[in-house]
mmCIF file with all atom_site columns, C-alpha atoms in Angstrom:
data_model
loop_
_atom_site.group_PDB
_atom_site.id
_atom_site.type_symbol
_atom_site.label_atom_id
_atom_site.label_alt_id
_atom_site.label_comp_id
_atom_site.label_asym_id
_atom_site.label_entity_id
_atom_site.label_seq_id
_atom_site.pdbx_PDB_ins_code
_atom_site.Cartn_x
_atom_site.Cartn_y
_atom_site.Cartn_z
_atom_site.occupancy
_atom_site.B_iso_or_equiv
_atom_site.pdbx_formal_charge
_atom_site.auth_seq_id
_atom_site.auth_comp_id
_atom_site.auth_asym_id
_atom_site.auth_atom_id
_atom_site.pdbx_PDB_model_num
ATOM 1   C CA . MET A 1 1   ? 54.757 1.741   -71.497  1.00 0.00 ? 1   MET A CA 1
ATOM 2   C CA . SER A 1 2   ? 52.463 -1.228  -71.496  1.00 0.00 ? 2   SER A CA 1
ATOM 3   C CA . PHE A 1 3   ? 53.049 -4.303  -73.620  1.00 0.00 ? 3   PHE A CA 1
ATOM 4   C CA . LEU A 1 4   ? 50.217 -3.451  -76.010  1.00 0.00 ? 4   LEU A CA 1
ATOM 5   C CA . THR A 1 5   ? 51.458 0.077   -76.512  1.00 0.00 ? 5   THR A CA 1
ATOM 6   C CA . GLU A 1 6   ? 55.009 -1.056  -77.280  1.00 0.00 ? 6   GLU A CA 1
ATOM 7   C CA . ALA A 1 7   ? 53.882 -3.765  -79.691  1.00 0.00 ? 7   ALA A CA 1
ATOM 8   C CA . THR A 1 8   ? 51.575 -1.395  -81.543  1.00 0.00 ? 8   THR A CA 1
ATOM 9   C CA . THR A 1 9   ? 54.251 1.287   -81.789  1.00 0.00 ? 9   THR A CA 1
ATOM 10  C CA . ARG A 1 10  ? 56.810 -1.154  -83.215  1.00 0.00 ? 10  ARG A CA 1
ATOM 11  C CA . ARG A 1 11  ? 54.387 -2.535  -85.807  1.00 0.00 ? 11  ARG A CA 1
ATOM 12  C CA . LEU A 1 12  ? 53.381 0.900   -86.997  1.00 0.00 ? 12  LEU A CA 1
ATOM 13  C CA . ALA A 1 13  ? 56.968 2.065   -87.174  1.00 0.00 ? 13  ALA A CA 1
ATOM 14  C CA . THR A 1 14  ? 58.035 -0.905  -89.296  1.00 0.00 ? 14  THR A CA 1
ATOM 15  C CA . LEU A 1 15  ? 55.004 -0.590  -91.584  1.00 0.00 ? 15  LEU A CA 1
ATOM 16  C CA . SER A 1 16  ? 55.528 3.105   -92.203  1.00 0.00 ? 16  SER A CA 1
ATOM 17  C CA . THR A 1 17  ? 59.243 2.752   -92.982  1.00 0.00 ? 17  THR A CA 1
ATOM 18  C CA . GLN A 1 18  ? 58.508 -0.097  -95.399  1.00 0.00 ? 18  GLN A CA 1
ATOM 19  C CA . ALA A 1 19  ? 55.808 1.933   -97.088  1.00 0.00 ? 19  ALA A CA 1
ATOM 20  C CA . ILE A 1 20  ? 58.151 4.883   -97.504  1.00 0.00 ? 20  ILE A CA 1
ATOM 21  C CA . ARG A 1 21  ? 60.883 2.724   -99.048  1.00 0.00 ? 21  ARG A CA 1
ATOM 22  C CA . SER A 1 22  ? 58.585 0.945   -101.502 1.00 0.00 ? 22  SER A CA 1
ATOM 23  C CA . THR A 1 23  ? 56.834 3.979   -102.912 1.00 0.00 ? 23  THR A CA 1
ATOM 24  C CA . THR A 1 24  ? 58.170 7.139   -104.297 1.00 0.00 ? 24  THR A CA 1
ATOM 25  C CA . VAL A 1 25  ? 56.247 10.144  -103.260 1.00 0.00 ? 25  VAL A CA 1
ATOM 26  C CA . THR A 1 26  ? 56.319 13.357  -105.113 1.00 0.00 ? 26  THR A CA 1
ATOM 27  C CA . THR A 1 27  ? 55.440 16.305  -103.094 1.00 0.00 ? 27  THR A CA 1
ATOM 28  C CA . THR A 1 28  ? 54.519 19.702  -104.227 1.00 0.00 ? 28  THR A CA 1
ATOM 29  C CA . ALA A 1 29  ? 54.926 22.726  -102.134 1.00 0.00 ? 29  ALA A CA 1
ATOM 30  C CA . PRO A 1 30  ? 51.682 24.345  -101.134 1.00 0.00 ? 30  PRO A CA 1
ATOM 31  C CA . ARG A 1 31  ? 50.949 27.689  -102.676 1.00 0.00 ? 31  ARG A CA 1
ATOM 32  C CA . ALA A 1 32  ? 50.972 29.500  -99.385  1.00 0.00 ? 32  ALA A CA 1
ATOM 33  C CA . ALA A 1 33  ? 54.147 28.932  -97.425  1.00 0.00 ? 33  ALA A CA 1
ATOM 34  C CA . PHE A 1 34  ? 52.534 29.972  -94.177  1.00 0.00 ? 34  PHE A CA 1
ATOM 35  C CA . SER A 1 35  ? 49.181 28.544  -93.236  1.00 0.00 ? 35  SER A CA 1
ATOM 36  C CA . SER A 1 36  ? 47.160 28.097  -90.057  1.00 0.00 ? 36  SER A CA 1
ATOM 37  C CA . SER A 1 37  ? 45.217 25.111  -91.356  1.00 0.00 ? 37  SER A CA 1
ATOM 38  C CA . VAL A 1 38  ? 45.899 21.464  -90.368  1.00 0.00 ? 38  VAL A CA 1
ATOM 39  C CA . THR A 1 39  ? 48.028 19.497  -92.770  1.00 0.00 ? 39  THR A CA 1
ATOM 40  C CA . LEU A 1 40  ? 46.004 17.043  -94.787  1.00 0.00 ? 40  LEU A CA 1
ATOM 41  C CA . GLN A 1 41  ? 48.510 14.222  -94.482  1.00 0.00 ? 41  GLN A CA 1
ATOM 42  C CA . LYS A 1 42  ? 49.305 12.654  -91.138  1.00 0.00 ? 42  LYS A CA 1
ATOM 43  C CA . THR A 1 43  ? 52.841 11.960  -90.071  1.00 0.00 ? 43  THR A CA 1
ATOM 44  C CA . VAL A 1 44  ? 53.994 8.638   -88.615  1.00 0.00 ? 44  VAL A CA 1
ATOM 45  C CA . ALA A 1 45  ? 53.940 10.145  -85.131  1.00 0.00 ? 45  ALA A CA 1
ATOM 46  C CA . ASP A 1 46  ? 50.336 11.341  -85.574  1.00 0.00 ? 46  ASP A CA 1
ATOM 47  C CA . THR A 1 47  ? 49.212 7.941   -86.871  1.00 0.00 ? 47  THR A CA 1
ATOM 48  C CA . THR A 1 48  ? 50.942 6.224   -83.952  1.00 0.00 ? 48  THR A CA 1
ATOM 49  C CA . LYS A 1 49  ? 49.313 8.612   -81.492  1.00 0.00 ? 49  LYS A CA 1
ATOM 50  C CA . ASP A 1 50  ? 45.867 7.939   -82.952  1.00 0.00 ? 50  ASP A CA 1
ATOM 51  C CA . THR A 1 51  ? 46.398 4.177   -82.832  1.00 0.00 ? 51  THR A CA 1
ATOM 52  C CA . LEU A 1 52  ? 47.629 4.369   -79.257  1.00 0.00 ? 52  LEU A CA 1
ATOM 53  C CA . LYS A 1 53  ? 44.608 6.461   -78.287  1.00 0.00 ? 53  LYS A CA 1
ATOM 54  C CA . THR A 1 54  ? 42.321 3.831   -79.797  1.00 0.00 ? 54  THR A CA 1
ATOM 55  C CA . VAL A 1 55  ? 44.103 1.013   -77.959  1.00 0.00 ? 55  VAL A CA 1
ATOM 56  C CA . ASP A 1 56  ? 44.049 3.023   -74.730  1.00 0.00 ? 56  ASP A CA 1
ATOM 57  C CA . ARG A 1 57  ? 40.323 3.661   -75.112  1.00 0.00 ? 57  ARG A CA 1
ATOM 58  C CA . THR A 1 58  ? 39.621 -0.042  -75.733  1.00 0.00 ? 58  THR A CA 1
ATOM 59  C CA . VAL A 1 59  ? 41.669 -1.108  -72.731  1.00 0.00 ? 59  VAL A CA 1
ATOM 60  C CA . SER A 1 60  ? 39.977 1.552   -70.562  1.00 0.00 ? 60  SER A CA 1
ATOM 61  C CA . ASP A 1 61  ? 36.539 0.327   -71.612  1.00 0.00 ? 61  ASP A CA 1
ATOM 62  C CA . LYS A 1 62  ? 37.456 -3.249  -70.703  1.00 0.00 ? 62  LYS A CA 1
ATOM 63  C CA . LEU A 1 63  ? 38.808 -2.109  -67.341  1.00 0.00 ? 63  LEU A CA 1
ATOM 64  C CA . VAL A 1 64  ? 35.584 -0.238  -66.614  1.00 0.00 ? 64  VAL A CA 1
ATOM 65  C CA . ASP A 1 65  ? 33.627 -3.387  -67.472  1.00 0.00 ? 65  ASP A CA 1
ATOM 66  C CA . ALA A 1 66  ? 35.855 -5.398  -65.110  1.00 0.00 ? 66  ALA A CA 1
ATOM 67  C CA . ILE A 1 67  ? 35.314 -2.848  -62.329  1.00 0.00 ? 67  ILE A CA 1
ATOM 68  C CA . ASP A 1 68  ? 31.552 -3.063  -62.853  1.00 0.00 ? 68  ASP A CA 1
ATOM 69  C CA . ILE A 1 69  ? 31.688 -6.852  -62.664  1.00 0.00 ? 69  ILE A CA 1
ATOM 70  C CA . GLY A 1 70  ? 33.806 -6.610  -59.506  1.00 0.00 ? 70  GLY A CA 1
ATOM 71  C CA . SER A 1 71  ? 31.304 -4.316  -57.827  1.00 0.00 ? 71  SER A CA 1
ATOM 72  C CA . THR A 1 72  ? 28.457 -6.661  -58.777  1.00 0.00 ? 72  THR A CA 1
ATOM 73  C CA . VAL A 1 73  ? 30.331 -9.611  -57.293  1.00 0.00 ? 73  VAL A CA 1
ATOM 74  C CA . ALA A 1 74  ? 31.086 -7.583  -54.160  1.00 0.00 ? 74  ALA A CA 1
ATOM 75  C CA . SER A 1 75  ? 27.406 -6.759  -53.674  1.00 0.00 ? 75  SER A CA 1
ATOM 76  C CA . LYS A 1 76  ? 26.460 -10.434 -54.103  1.00 0.00 ? 76  LYS A CA 1
ATOM 77  C CA . VAL A 1 77  ? 29.110 -11.456 -51.558  1.00 0.00 ? 77  VAL A CA 1
ATOM 78  C CA . LYS A 1 78  ? 27.764 -8.848  -49.158  1.00 0.00 ? 78  LYS A CA 1
ATOM 79  C CA . GLU A 1 79  ? 24.234 -10.223 -49.528  1.00 0.00 ? 79  GLU A CA 1
ATOM 80  C CA . VAL A 1 80  ? 25.438 -13.777 -48.853  1.00 0.00 ? 80  VAL A CA 1
ATOM 81  C CA . ALA A 1 81  ? 27.428 -12.565 -45.851  1.00 0.00 ? 81  ALA A CA 1
ATOM 82  C CA . GLU A 1 82  ? 24.343 -10.857 -44.470  1.00 0.00 ? 82  GLU A CA 1
ATOM 83  C CA . ASP A 1 83  ? 22.431 -14.121 -44.891  1.00 0.00 ? 83  ASP A CA 1
ATOM 84  C CA . VAL A 1 84  ? 25.099 -16.075 -43.017  1.00 0.00 ? 84  VAL A CA 1
ATOM 85  C CA . THR A 1 85  ? 25.584 -13.545 -40.198  1.00 0.00 ? 85  THR A CA 1
ATOM 86  C CA . GLY A 1 86  ? 21.888 -13.542 -39.451  1.00 0.00 ? 86  GLY A CA 1
ATOM 87  C CA . GLN A 1 87  ? 20.783 -10.140 -40.637  1.00 0.00 ? 87  GLN A CA 1
ATOM 88  C CA . LYS A 1 88  ? 18.546 -11.984 -43.076  1.00 0.00 ? 88  LYS A CA 1
ATOM 89  C CA . ASN A 1 89  ? 17.526 -15.400 -41.796  1.00 0.00 ? 89  ASN A CA 1
ATOM 90  C CA . THR A 1 90  ? 16.497 -17.195 -44.958  1.00 0.00 ? 90  THR A CA 1
ATOM 91  C CA . GLY A 1 91  ? 16.850 -20.790 -46.084  1.00 0.00 ? 91  GLY A CA 1
ATOM 92  C CA . ALA A 1 92  ? 20.218 -22.355 -45.493  1.00 0.00 ? 92  ALA A CA 1
ATOM 93  C CA . ALA A 1 93  ? 21.398 -19.435 -43.370  1.00 0.00 ? 93  ALA A CA 1
ATOM 94  C CA . ALA A 1 94  ? 18.612 -20.099 -40.854  1.00 0.00 ? 94  ALA A CA 1
ATOM 95  C CA . ASP A 1 95  ? 19.540 -23.800 -40.773  1.00 0.00 ? 95  ASP A CA 1
ATOM 96  C CA . LEU A 1 96  ? 23.196 -22.965 -40.199  1.00 0.00 ? 96  LEU A CA 1
ATOM 97  C CA . LYS A 1 97  ? 22.258 -20.531 -37.464  1.00 0.00 ? 97  LYS A CA 1
ATOM 98  C CA . GLY A 1 98  ? 20.146 -23.212 -35.748  1.00 0.00 ? 98  GLY A CA 1
ATOM 99  C CA . GLN A 1 99  ? 22.946 -25.760 -36.002  1.00 0.00 ? 99  GLN A CA 1
ATOM 100 C CA . ALA A 1 100 ? 25.408 -23.269 -34.555  1.00 0.00 ? 100 ALA A CA 1
ATOM 101 C CA . ALA A 1 101 ? 23.068 -22.500 -31.655  1.00 0.00 ? 101 ALA A CA 1
ATOM 102 C CA . GLY A 1 102 ? 22.636 -26.242 -30.978  1.00 0.00 ? 102 GLY A CA 1
ATOM 103 C CA . MET A 1 103 ? 26.376 -26.800 -30.991  1.00 0.00 ? 103 MET A CA 1
ATOM 104 C CA . ALA A 1 104 ? 26.869 -23.841 -28.668  1.00 0.00 ? 104 ALA A CA 1
ATOM 105 C CA . LYS A 1 105 ? 24.326 -25.257 -26.189  1.00 0.00 ? 105 LYS A CA 1
ATOM 106 C CA . ASN A 1 106 ? 25.953 -28.689 -26.413  1.00 0.00 ? 106 ASN A CA 1
ATOM 107 C CA . VAL A 1 107 ? 29.401 -27.283 -25.718  1.00 0.00 ? 107 VAL A CA 1
ATOM 108 C CA . SER A 1 108 ? 27.998 -25.140 -22.914  1.00 0.00 ? 108 SER A CA 1
ATOM 109 C CA . GLY A 1 109 ? 26.384 -28.219 -21.326  1.00 0.00 ? 109 GLY A CA 1
ATOM 110 C CA . GLN A 1 110 ? 29.619 -30.172 -21.583  1.00 0.00 ? 110 GLN A CA 1
ATOM 111 C CA . ALA A 1 111 ? 31.540 -27.316 -19.988  1.00 0.00 ? 111 ALA A CA 1
ATOM 112 C CA . GLN A 1 112 ? 28.975 -27.088 -17.164  1.00 0.00 ? 112 GLN A CA 1
ATOM 113 C CA . GLY A 1 113 ? 29.217 -30.865 -16.565  1.00 0.00 ? 113 GLY A CA 1
ATOM 114 C CA . LYS A 1 114 ? 33.001 -30.710 -16.467  1.00 0.00 ? 114 LYS A CA 1
ATOM 115 C CA . ALA A 1 115 ? 32.857 -27.776 -14.049  1.00 0.00 ? 115 ALA A CA 1
ATOM 116 C CA . ASN A 1 116 ? 30.488 -29.703 -11.747  1.00 0.00 ? 116 ASN A CA 1
ATOM 117 C CA . GLU A 1 117 ? 32.746 -32.772 -11.925  1.00 0.00 ? 117 GLU A CA 1
ATOM 118 C CA . LEU A 1 118 ? 35.791 -30.722 -10.984  1.00 0.00 ? 118 LEU A CA 1
ATOM 119 C CA . ALA A 1 119 ? 33.860 -29.024 -8.171   1.00 0.00 ? 119 ALA A CA 1
ATOM 120 C CA . GLY A 1 120 ? 32.911 -32.468 -6.811   1.00 0.00 ? 120 GLY A CA 1
ATOM 121 C CA . LYS A 1 121 ? 36.533 -33.594 -6.945   1.00 0.00 ? 121 LYS A CA 1
ATOM 122 C CA . ALA A 1 122 ? 37.601 -30.410 -5.174   1.00 0.00 ? 122 ALA A CA 1
ATOM 123 C CA . GLN A 1 123 ? 35.008 -31.005 -2.426   1.00 0.00 ? 123 GLN A CA 1
ATOM 124 C CA . LYS A 1 124 ? 36.177 -34.596 -2.052   1.00 0.00 ? 124 LYS A CA 1
ATOM 125 C CA . ILE A 1 125 ? 39.814 -33.523 -1.768   1.00 0.00 ? 125 ILE A CA 1
ATOM 126 C CA . GLY A 1 126 ? 38.782 -30.764 0.639    1.00 0.00 ? 126 GLY A CA 1
ATOM 127 C CA . GLY A 1 127 ? 36.893 -33.285 2.780    1.00 0.00 ? 127 GLY A CA 1
ATOM 128 C CA . GLN A 1 128 ? 39.872 -35.614 2.787    1.00 0.00 ? 128 GLN A CA 1
ATOM 129 C CA . ALA A 1 129 ? 42.163 -32.771 3.783    1.00 0.00 ? 129 ALA A CA 1
ATOM 130 C CA . GLN A 1 130 ? 39.788 -31.731 6.548    1.00 0.00 ? 130 GLN A CA 1
ATOM 131 C CA . GLY A 1 131 ? 39.604 -35.353 7.837    1.00 0.00 ? 131 GLY A CA 1
ATOM 132 C CA . LYS A 1 132 ? 43.390 -35.658 7.774    1.00 0.00 ? 132 LYS A CA 1
ATOM 133 C CA . ALA A 1 133 ? 43.686 -32.342 9.626    1.00 0.00 ? 133 ALA A CA 1
ATOM 134 C CA . GLN A 1 134 ? 41.250 -33.539 12.304   1.00 0.00 ? 134 GLN A CA 1
ATOM 135 C CA . GLU A 1 135 ? 43.122 -36.825 12.594   1.00 0.00 ? 135 GLU A CA 1
ATOM 136 C CA . LEU A 1 136 ? 46.432 -35.038 13.043   1.00 0.00 ? 136 LEU A CA 1
ATOM 137 C CA . SER A 1 137 ? 44.821 -32.635 15.518   1.00 0.00 ? 137 SER A CA 1
ATOM 138 C CA . GLY A 1 138 ? 43.511 -35.601 17.526   1.00 0.00 ? 138 GLY A CA 1
ATOM 139 C CA . GLN A 1 139 ? 46.938 -37.223 17.520   1.00 0.00 ? 139 GLN A CA 1
ATOM 140 C CA . ALA A 1 140 ? 48.511 -33.951 18.669   1.00 0.00 ? 140 ALA A CA 1
ATOM 141 C CA . GLN A 1 141 ? 45.964 -33.622 21.478   1.00 0.00 ? 141 GLN A CA 1
ATOM 142 C CA . GLY A 1 142 ? 46.626 -37.239 22.506   1.00 0.00 ? 142 GLY A CA 1
ATOM 143 C CA . LYS A 1 143 ? 50.363 -36.631 22.607   1.00 0.00 ? 143 LYS A CA 1
ATOM 144 C CA . ALA A 1 144 ? 49.813 -33.420 24.549   1.00 0.00 ? 144 ALA A CA 1
ATOM 145 C CA . SER A 1 145 ? 47.623 -35.267 27.071   1.00 0.00 ? 145 SER A CA 1
ATOM 146 C CA . GLU A 1 146 ? 50.187 -38.022 27.304   1.00 0.00 ? 146 GLU A CA 1
ATOM 147 C CA . VAL A 1 147 ? 53.021 -35.559 27.913   1.00 0.00 ? 147 VAL A CA 1
ATOM 148 C CA . ALA A 1 148 ? 50.863 -33.680 30.428   1.00 0.00 ? 148 ALA A CA 1
ATOM 149 C CA . GLY A 1 149 ? 50.113 -36.970 32.212   1.00 0.00 ? 149 GLY A CA 1
ATOM 150 C CA . LYS A 1 150 ? 53.782 -37.874 32.336   1.00 0.00 ? 150 LYS A CA 1
ATOM 151 C CA . ALA A 1 151 ? 54.589 -34.405 33.639   1.00 0.00 ? 151 ALA A CA 1
ATOM 152 C CA . LYS A 1 152 ? 51.879 -34.734 36.282   1.00 0.00 ? 152 LYS A CA 1
ATOM 153 C CA . GLY A 1 153 ? 53.153 -38.189 37.207   1.00 0.00 ? 153 GLY A CA 1
ATOM 154 C CA . ALA A 1 154 ? 56.716 -36.880 37.470   1.00 0.00 ? 154 ALA A CA 1
ATOM 155 C CA . ALA A 1 155 ? 55.445 -33.971 39.590   1.00 0.00 ? 155 ALA A CA 1
ATOM 156 C CA . TYR A 1 156 ? 53.589 -36.325 41.947   1.00 0.00 ? 156 TYR A CA 1
ATOM 157 C CA . GLU A 1 157 ? 56.616 -38.552 42.090   1.00 0.00 ? 157 GLU A CA 1
ATOM 158 C CA . ALA A 1 158 ? 58.898 -35.628 42.905   1.00 0.00 ? 158 ALA A CA 1
ATOM 159 C CA . GLU A 1 159 ? 56.390 -34.429 45.527   1.00 0.00 ? 159 GLU A CA 1
ATOM 160 C CA . GLY A 1 160 ? 56.323 -37.893 47.056   1.00 0.00 ? 160 GLY A CA 1
ATOM 161 C CA . LYS A 1 161 ? 60.105 -38.041 47.175   1.00 0.00 ? 161 LYS A CA 1
ATOM 162 C CA . ALA A 1 162 ? 60.228 -34.609 48.717   1.00 0.00 ? 162 ALA A CA 1
ATOM 163 C CA . LYS A 1 163 ? 57.702 -35.616 51.385   1.00 0.00 ? 163 LYS A CA 1
ATOM 164 C CA . GLY A 1 164 ? 59.599 -38.849 51.988   1.00 0.00 ? 164 GLY A CA 1
ATOM 165 C CA . ALA A 1 165 ? 62.868 -36.986 52.423   1.00 0.00 ? 165 ALA A CA 1
ATOM 166 C CA . ALA A 1 166 ? 61.197 -34.461 54.709   1.00 0.00 ? 166 ALA A CA 1
ATOM 167 C CA . GLY A 1 167 ? 59.751 -37.267 56.783   1.00 0.00 ? 167 GLY A CA 1
ATOM 168 C CA . GLU A 1 168 ? 63.178 -38.756 57.226   1.00 0.00 ? 168 GLU A CA 1
ATOM 169 C CA . LEU A 1 169 ? 64.527 -35.616 58.592   1.00 0.00 ? 169 LEU A CA 1
#
């Protein structure tokens, strides 16, 4: 049960018991013991039911009003969202869209500049690596020539010694 329903039920219950205690009611039996008509007097339960129905109806009406207000607010929010997303470019929405496009181009330009800077650094490092590789290749060729020269010199020397030894014989 909701708070309003409980409070209303308690108030009606206390009022009806107080009313019964303070007044003396004389009742007379109806002439016909069996009848299909509605009793003219309401009982406490019937009165409580009627009051609760009234409260329920009032609360329901207020809830319907709140739902209507919520749907109105939702439609207004949807219209504003359409303005901002660009489906309707009017007023401030168009300005915001232009600012966003400008910022996007600015960021894109910065990213392109950074990419070019990094590409330049990569080329520089690549050139340095290529130069170092050529330098090392030149040193290796020099060492190879030097070793080949020493080998040739040792071969000539050995040939000379062999000829000298052959001449002695």
